[in-house]
Structures are given as C-alpha cells and as structure tokens.
Amino acid sequence: SIASELEPAYWPKINSCKLNSFESKKSTLLYPNENPKIDAQGLAQKYNVQIGGAWKPSDCKPLFNVAIILPYRNRLKQLSIFINYIHPYLQLQNLDYTIFVIEQSKNKEFNRGKLFNVGFTEAMKMRNFHCFIFQDIDLIPQNPENIYTCSRLPRHMSSSVNTFRYNLPYSGLFGGAISITKQQFQQVNGFSNVYFGWGGEDDDFYSRLQNKGYPICRFCPDVAQYYMLSHKKETPNKERFTYLKSGSKRYDTDGLRNLEYKVLDQKLEPLYSWFLVDI
Ligand code: NGS
C-alpha cells in the first residue's frame, strides 16, 4: 500500500528512538536565521555535535543512520545559514546523522551529480551508511515532520518549495532534496558524471530510477515544505538536453562505476566533514 511505501525503510522498533519529539511543532513552519552568528565551535558544543558533523541521540538507539551530502562551491553565507539551522532541526527527529560538505575546486563548471557520487563514495569510506540524503544548501526544510531518513522507495523530499508557491512544477522533478538507500543508489550506478553546469542531472537520475523499476514517493505538500534561500540563477548547461536524450546508453557505465576524482584537501570541521575535490 502507499502508506507502507512511505514508512522509513528502517522503522524504529521497541527500545529504539521514537520519532515523536517533534509532535508539538507539527503545525508551525520553521524559518532559518538568515544572519546567524558564525561560531561553529560554540554551536557544536551547544548541540553536542561530534567533530565532523555527526550526532546521535544518547537516550535511545536509532535503527538507521543517514549521511547528508551537500555539494558546495562559493556560497559561504548560505552554507552557514543551512548548517546553523539543520543541526537543531535534525535533532528534533532523533536521527543518527553525519553531514558532508563536498566542495568542488575552481577549474571547471559546477557538477552537482558528480559531487553527489564523490560524497557517497567518501562517506562510505567512513562508515557503512544505510541511507543518503542528497540536497542543495539553499533549501531549508520547514516542517520537522519531513524526516531525514529513507523511505522504502526513493523519496523526493523538496516537492513543495516557496519559490514555486509550494507547488510541484512537474511530476518527474527529482531535484533539490532527495533520500535514497545505499543499495538503491548503487543499483542505479549513482548520478551521471557528465552534467557540468546547471540542469538535467536530476532528470537523468530520475530516468535511472525508472529504468530499474523504482517508483518514487513524496510526502504530502505541507510536510514537504521548503524555503529557498535566494541567489542569482546559474548558467544553464547547453548540452543538457543532448545528454538527456542519450542518457540511457550511459546508465551502466557512467556513474559510480567510472567515477574518478582527486581529494585535494579534507577536514573534520566542528559541524561537518569537508572535502575539497578536483573532478
Ligand atoms: C528543470 C531542469 C532540472 C531542474 C528543474 C527545476 O528544467 O534540472 O528544472 O529547477 N531540467 C533541465 O534543465 C533539463 S529550479 O527551477 O528548481 O531551479 O532541477
């Protein structure tokens, strides 16, 4: 049934963490502080975040863990707004989570899909994560019920964004913020690596899921509400439609399986694990 497909893939059982501590906030939409004080050490202490951006509840045992992968370049203010907001938000949900920031070096166009593949690969070297959230740092989840873990089906989490007046622009949209299990991500060979510049990589990823027979799911619009931080529009990739057309030829070869990159630097920051990569 639909209901069971929306359940977390690792729904907590007896003696494990309840997901109910956010009940009281249910009807309140949350907004980020757009001018947060940048005191990473202080925030890490206040919220008990382990170095590298990891946290889990101490009074119960989460039955799932999640890696949150954030592709990044040149948006320091947005990063600090997001990071300041997301730790307390996630802690309302009693998750075992780690935050990864994957920064692309300067020399090429931004490649969101490839950075997700890198994030997946590096996170898996640190720990055998069950569940991955791939998301943009300009998207602030507003409803604490939008749980940051995997459903049985891959989930489009950001289906209701203020900039689209909380409407879904097209039914195949699978961009912004998504959740997917490790196995599902490996089965579709991750994202394509060929999309440099804005657009198309998420549509390609959706086709990969369809190709392997995975329907996607979404929570209802009031749960899936996001507030988008403003920024100027990126330059679209002129090749994106050509790549999308020939996409199916590359599903098996282009992705996690042929991923090549170089880690230029890495650091366990107080609030996230940071990787600088040349792709
Ligand atoms: C589509 C893009 C997607 C993008 C979506 C929403 O047109 O990559 O718009 O973008 N696909 C192509 O360009 C082929 S948004 O308005 O949120 O910036 O995610």
PDB file of N, CA and C in Angstrom, residues 97-143:
ATOM      1  N   TYR A  97      22.977  10.904  12.409  1.00  0.00           N
ATOM      2  CA  TYR A  97      23.311  11.521  11.120  1.00  0.00           C
ATOM      3  C   TYR A  97      24.732  12.074  11.081  1.00  0.00           C
ATOM      4  N   THR A  98      25.263  12.217   9.886  1.00  0.00           N
ATOM      5  CA  THR A  98      26.546  12.898   9.661  1.00  0.00           C
ATOM      6  C   THR A  98      26.398  13.801   8.444  1.00  0.00           C
ATOM      7  N   ILE A  99      26.956  15.003   8.543  1.00  0.00           N
ATOM      8  CA  ILE A  99      26.845  15.960   7.445  1.00  0.00           C
ATOM      9  C   ILE A  99      28.163  16.061   6.685  1.00  0.00           C
ATOM     10  N   PHE A 100      28.066  15.959   5.372  1.00  0.00           N
ATOM     11  CA  PHE A 100      29.237  16.040   4.497  1.00  0.00           C
ATOM     12  C   PHE A 100      29.097  17.229   3.559  1.00  0.00           C
ATOM     13  N   VAL A 101      30.140  18.044   3.484  1.00  0.00           N
ATOM     14  CA  VAL A 101      30.163  19.138   2.514  1.00  0.00           C
ATOM     15  C   VAL A 101      31.225  18.801   1.470  1.00  0.00           C
ATOM     16  N   ILE A 102      30.794  18.669   0.223  1.00  0.00           N
ATOM     17  CA  ILE A 102      31.707  18.280  -0.850  1.00  0.00           C
ATOM     18  C   ILE A 102      31.911  19.489  -1.751  1.00  0.00           C
ATOM     19  N   GLU A 103      33.087  20.090  -1.628  1.00  0.00           N
ATOM     20  CA  GLU A 103      33.369  21.336  -2.342  1.00  0.00           C
ATOM     21  C   GLU A 103      34.138  21.047  -3.625  1.00  0.00           C
ATOM     22  N   GLN A 104      33.677  21.634  -4.714  1.00  0.00           N
ATOM     23  CA  GLN A 104      34.357  21.441  -5.998  1.00  0.00           C
ATOM     24  C   GLN A 104      35.421  22.521  -6.178  1.00  0.00           C
ATOM     25  N   SER A 105      36.626  22.116  -6.624  1.00  0.00           N
ATOM     26  CA  SER A 105      37.704  23.082  -6.872  1.00  0.00           C
ATOM     27  C   SER A 105      37.320  23.986  -8.044  1.00  0.00           C
ATOM     28  N   LYS A 106      38.145  25.018  -8.264  1.00  0.00           N
ATOM     29  CA  LYS A 106      37.714  26.127  -9.131  1.00  0.00           C
ATOM     30  C   LYS A 106      37.662  25.865 -10.629  1.00  0.00           C
ATOM     31  N   ASN A 107      38.455  24.933 -11.124  1.00  0.00           N
ATOM     32  CA  ASN A 107      38.749  24.964 -12.562  1.00  0.00           C
ATOM     33  C   ASN A 107      37.665  24.560 -13.565  1.00  0.00           C
ATOM     34  N   LYS A 108      36.540  24.004 -13.144  1.00  0.00           N
ATOM     35  CA  LYS A 108      35.514  23.608 -14.125  1.00  0.00           C
ATOM     36  C   LYS A 108      34.145  24.098 -13.698  1.00  0.00           C
ATOM     37  N   GLU A 109      33.174  23.961 -14.599  1.00  0.00           N
ATOM     38  CA  GLU A 109      31.780  24.234 -14.243  1.00  0.00           C
ATOM     39  C   GLU A 109      31.362  23.312 -13.096  1.00  0.00           C
ATOM     40  N   PHE A 110      30.408  23.780 -12.328  1.00  0.00           N
ATOM     41  CA  PHE A 110      29.911  23.001 -11.199  1.00  0.00           C
ATOM     42  C   PHE A 110      29.236  21.728 -11.711  1.00  0.00           C
ATOM     43  N   ASN A 111      29.487  20.624 -11.037  1.00  0.00           N
ATOM     44  CA  ASN A 111      28.879  19.355 -11.440  1.00  0.00           C
ATOM     45  C   ASN A 111      28.239  18.689 -10.216  1.00  0.00           C
ATOM     46  N   ARG A 112      26.975  19.021 -10.030  1.00  0.00           N
ATOM     47  CA  ARG A 112      26.232  18.591  -8.839  1.00  0.00           C
ATOM     48  C   ARG A 112      26.160  17.068  -8.729  1.00  0.00           C
ATOM     49  N   GLY A 113      25.843  16.402  -9.840  1.00  0.00           N
ATOM     50  CA  GLY A 113      25.691  14.939  -9.815  1.00  0.00           C
ATOM     51  C   GLY A 113      26.988  14.247  -9.433  1.00  0.00           C
ATOM     52  N   LYS A 114      28.078  14.696 -10.041  1.00  0.00           N
ATOM     53  CA  LYS A 114      29.365  14.059  -9.749  1.00  0.00           C
ATOM     54  C   LYS A 114      29.774  14.292  -8.294  1.00  0.00           C
ATOM     55  N   LEU A 115      29.474  15.499  -7.777  1.00  0.00           N
ATOM     56  CA  LEU A 115      29.795  15.772  -6.366  1.00  0.00           C
ATOM     57  C   LEU A 115      28.999  14.846  -5.438  1.00  0.00           C
ATOM     58  N   PHE A 116      27.777  14.506  -5.822  1.00  0.00           N
ATOM     59  CA  PHE A 116      26.998  13.552  -5.024  1.00  0.00           C
ATOM     60  C   PHE A 116      27.667  12.177  -5.047  1.00  0.00           C
ATOM     61  N   ASN A 117      28.138  11.770  -6.225  1.00  0.00           N
ATOM     62  CA  ASN A 117      28.833  10.477  -6.305  1.00  0.00           C
ATOM     63  C   ASN A 117      30.088  10.475  -5.422  1.00  0.00           C
ATOM     64  N   VAL A 118      30.814  11.584  -5.450  1.00  0.00           N
ATOM     65  CA  VAL A 118      32.014  11.694  -4.616  1.00  0.00           C
ATOM     66  C   VAL A 118      31.628  11.623  -3.137  1.00  0.00           C
ATOM     67  N   GLY A 119      30.578  12.360  -2.767  1.00  0.00           N
ATOM     68  CA  GLY A 119      30.123  12.372  -1.380  1.00  0.00           C
ATOM     69  C   GLY A 119      29.725  10.980  -0.909  1.00  0.00           C
ATOM     70  N   PHE A 120      29.005  10.272  -1.761  1.00  0.00           N
ATOM     71  CA  PHE A 120      28.598   8.901  -1.439  1.00  0.00           C
ATOM     72  C   PHE A 120      29.838   8.036  -1.180  1.00  0.00           C
ATOM     73  N   THR A 121      30.788   8.113  -2.101  1.00  0.00           N
ATOM     74  CA  THR A 121      31.986   7.270  -2.028  1.00  0.00           C
ATOM     75  C   THR A 121      32.824   7.586  -0.785  1.00  0.00           C
ATOM     76  N   GLU A 122      33.006   8.880  -0.513  1.00  0.00           N
ATOM     77  CA  GLU A 122      33.818   9.261   0.654  1.00  0.00           C
ATOM     78  C   GLU A 122      33.088   8.912   1.961  1.00  0.00           C
ATOM     79  N   ALA A 123      31.782   9.128   1.994  1.00  0.00           N
ATOM     80  CA  ALA A 123      31.021   8.799   3.209  1.00  0.00           C
ATOM     81  C   ALA A 123      31.102   7.301   3.497  1.00  0.00           C
ATOM     82  N   MET A 124      31.013   6.489   2.438  1.00  0.00           N
ATOM     83  CA  MET A 124      31.064   5.032   2.614  1.00  0.00           C
ATOM     84  C   MET A 124      32.429   4.564   3.118  1.00  0.00           C
ATOM     85  N   LYS A 125      33.470   5.362   2.846  1.00  0.00           N
ATOM     86  CA  LYS A 125      34.789   5.008   3.398  1.00  0.00           C
ATOM     87  C   LYS A 125      34.817   5.233   4.910  1.00  0.00           C
ATOM     88  N   MET A 126      33.998   6.194   5.369  1.00  0.00           N
ATOM     89  CA  MET A 126      33.984   6.492   6.800  1.00  0.00           C
ATOM     90  C   MET A 126      33.101   5.535   7.582  1.00  0.00           C
ATOM     91  N   ARG A 127      31.995   5.119   6.954  1.00  0.00           N
ATOM     92  CA  ARG A 127      31.018   4.323   7.681  1.00  0.00           C
ATOM     93  C   ARG A 127      30.029   3.698   6.708  1.00  0.00           C
ATOM     94  N   ASN A 128      29.493   2.556   7.066  1.00  0.00           N
ATOM     95  CA  ASN A 128      28.525   1.886   6.202  1.00  0.00           C
ATOM     96  C   ASN A 128      27.130   2.493   6.404  1.00  0.00           C
ATOM     97  N   PHE A 129      26.887   3.640   5.764  1.00  0.00           N
ATOM     98  CA  PHE A 129      25.601   4.318   5.942  1.00  0.00           C
ATOM     99  C   PHE A 129      24.480   3.551   5.241  1.00  0.00           C
ATOM    100  N   HIS A 130      23.304   3.507   5.891  1.00  0.00           N
ATOM    101  CA  HIS A 130      22.130   2.868   5.277  1.00  0.00           C
ATOM    102  C   HIS A 130      21.457   3.770   4.257  1.00  0.00           C
ATOM    103  N   CYS A 131      21.482   5.040   4.594  1.00  0.00           N
ATOM    104  CA  CYS A 131      20.591   5.968   3.886  1.00  0.00           C
ATOM    105  C   CYS A 131      21.325   7.255   3.541  1.00  0.00           C
ATOM    106  N   PHE A 132      21.026   7.785   2.370  1.00  0.00           N
ATOM    107  CA  PHE A 132      21.669   9.019   1.912  1.00  0.00           C
ATOM    108  C   PHE A 132      20.634  10.074   1.577  1.00  0.00           C
ATOM    109  N   ILE A 133      20.930  11.297   2.014  1.00  0.00           N
ATOM    110  CA  ILE A 133      20.138  12.446   1.577  1.00  0.00           C
ATOM    111  C   ILE A 133      21.070  13.267   0.682  1.00  0.00           C
ATOM    112  N   PHE A 134      20.636  13.549  -0.522  1.00  0.00           N
ATOM    113  CA  PHE A 134      21.404  14.394  -1.431  1.00  0.00           C
ATOM    114  C   PHE A 134      20.652  15.705  -1.573  1.00  0.00           C
ATOM    115  N   GLN A 135      21.274  16.784  -1.144  1.00  0.00           N
ATOM    116  CA  GLN A 135      20.492  18.024  -1.171  1.00  0.00           C
ATOM    117  C   GLN A 135      21.303  19.287  -1.346  1.00  0.00           C
ATOM    118  N   ASP A 136      20.632  20.322  -1.868  1.00  0.00           N
ATOM    119  CA  ASP A 136      21.246  21.629  -2.075  1.00  0.00           C
ATOM    120  C   ASP A 136      21.195  22.439  -0.779  1.00  0.00           C
ATOM    121  N   ILE A 137      22.228  23.275  -0.560  1.00  0.00           N
ATOM    122  CA  ILE A 137      22.263  24.033   0.697  1.00  0.00           C
ATOM    123  C   ILE A 137      21.331  25.240   0.702  1.00  0.00           C
ATOM    124  N   ASP A 138      20.747  25.569  -0.454  1.00  0.00           N
ATOM    125  CA  ASP A 138      19.814  26.708  -0.444  1.00  0.00           C
ATOM    126  C   ASP A 138      18.403  26.283  -0.052  1.00  0.00           C
ATOM    127  N   LEU A 139      18.210  25.009   0.275  1.00  0.00           N
ATOM    128  CA  LEU A 139      16.868  24.525   0.612  1.00  0.00           C
ATOM    129  C   LEU A 139      16.730  24.221   2.097  1.00  0.00           C
ATOM    130  N   ILE A 140      15.833  24.951   2.732  1.00  0.00           N
ATOM    131  CA  ILE A 140      15.631  24.823   4.173  1.00  0.00           C
ATOM    132  C   ILE A 140      14.320  24.059   4.431  1.00  0.00           C
ATOM    133  N   PRO A 141      14.404  22.857   5.009  1.00  0.00           N
ATOM    134  CA  PRO A 141      13.159  22.129   5.298  1.00  0.00           C
ATOM    135  C   PRO A 141      12.403  22.840   6.409  1.00  0.00           C
ATOM    136  N   GLN A 142      11.120  23.104   6.208  1.00  0.00           N
ATOM    137  CA  GLN A 142      10.391  23.941   7.163  1.00  0.00           C
ATOM    138  C   GLN A 142       9.538  23.171   8.149  1.00  0.00           C
ATOM    139  N   ASN A 143       9.216  21.936   7.819  1.00  0.00           N
ATOM    140  CA  ASN A 143       8.342  21.159   8.696  1.00  0.00           C
ATOM    141  C   ASN A 143       9.145  20.012   9.320  1.00  0.00           C
TER     142      ASN A 143
END
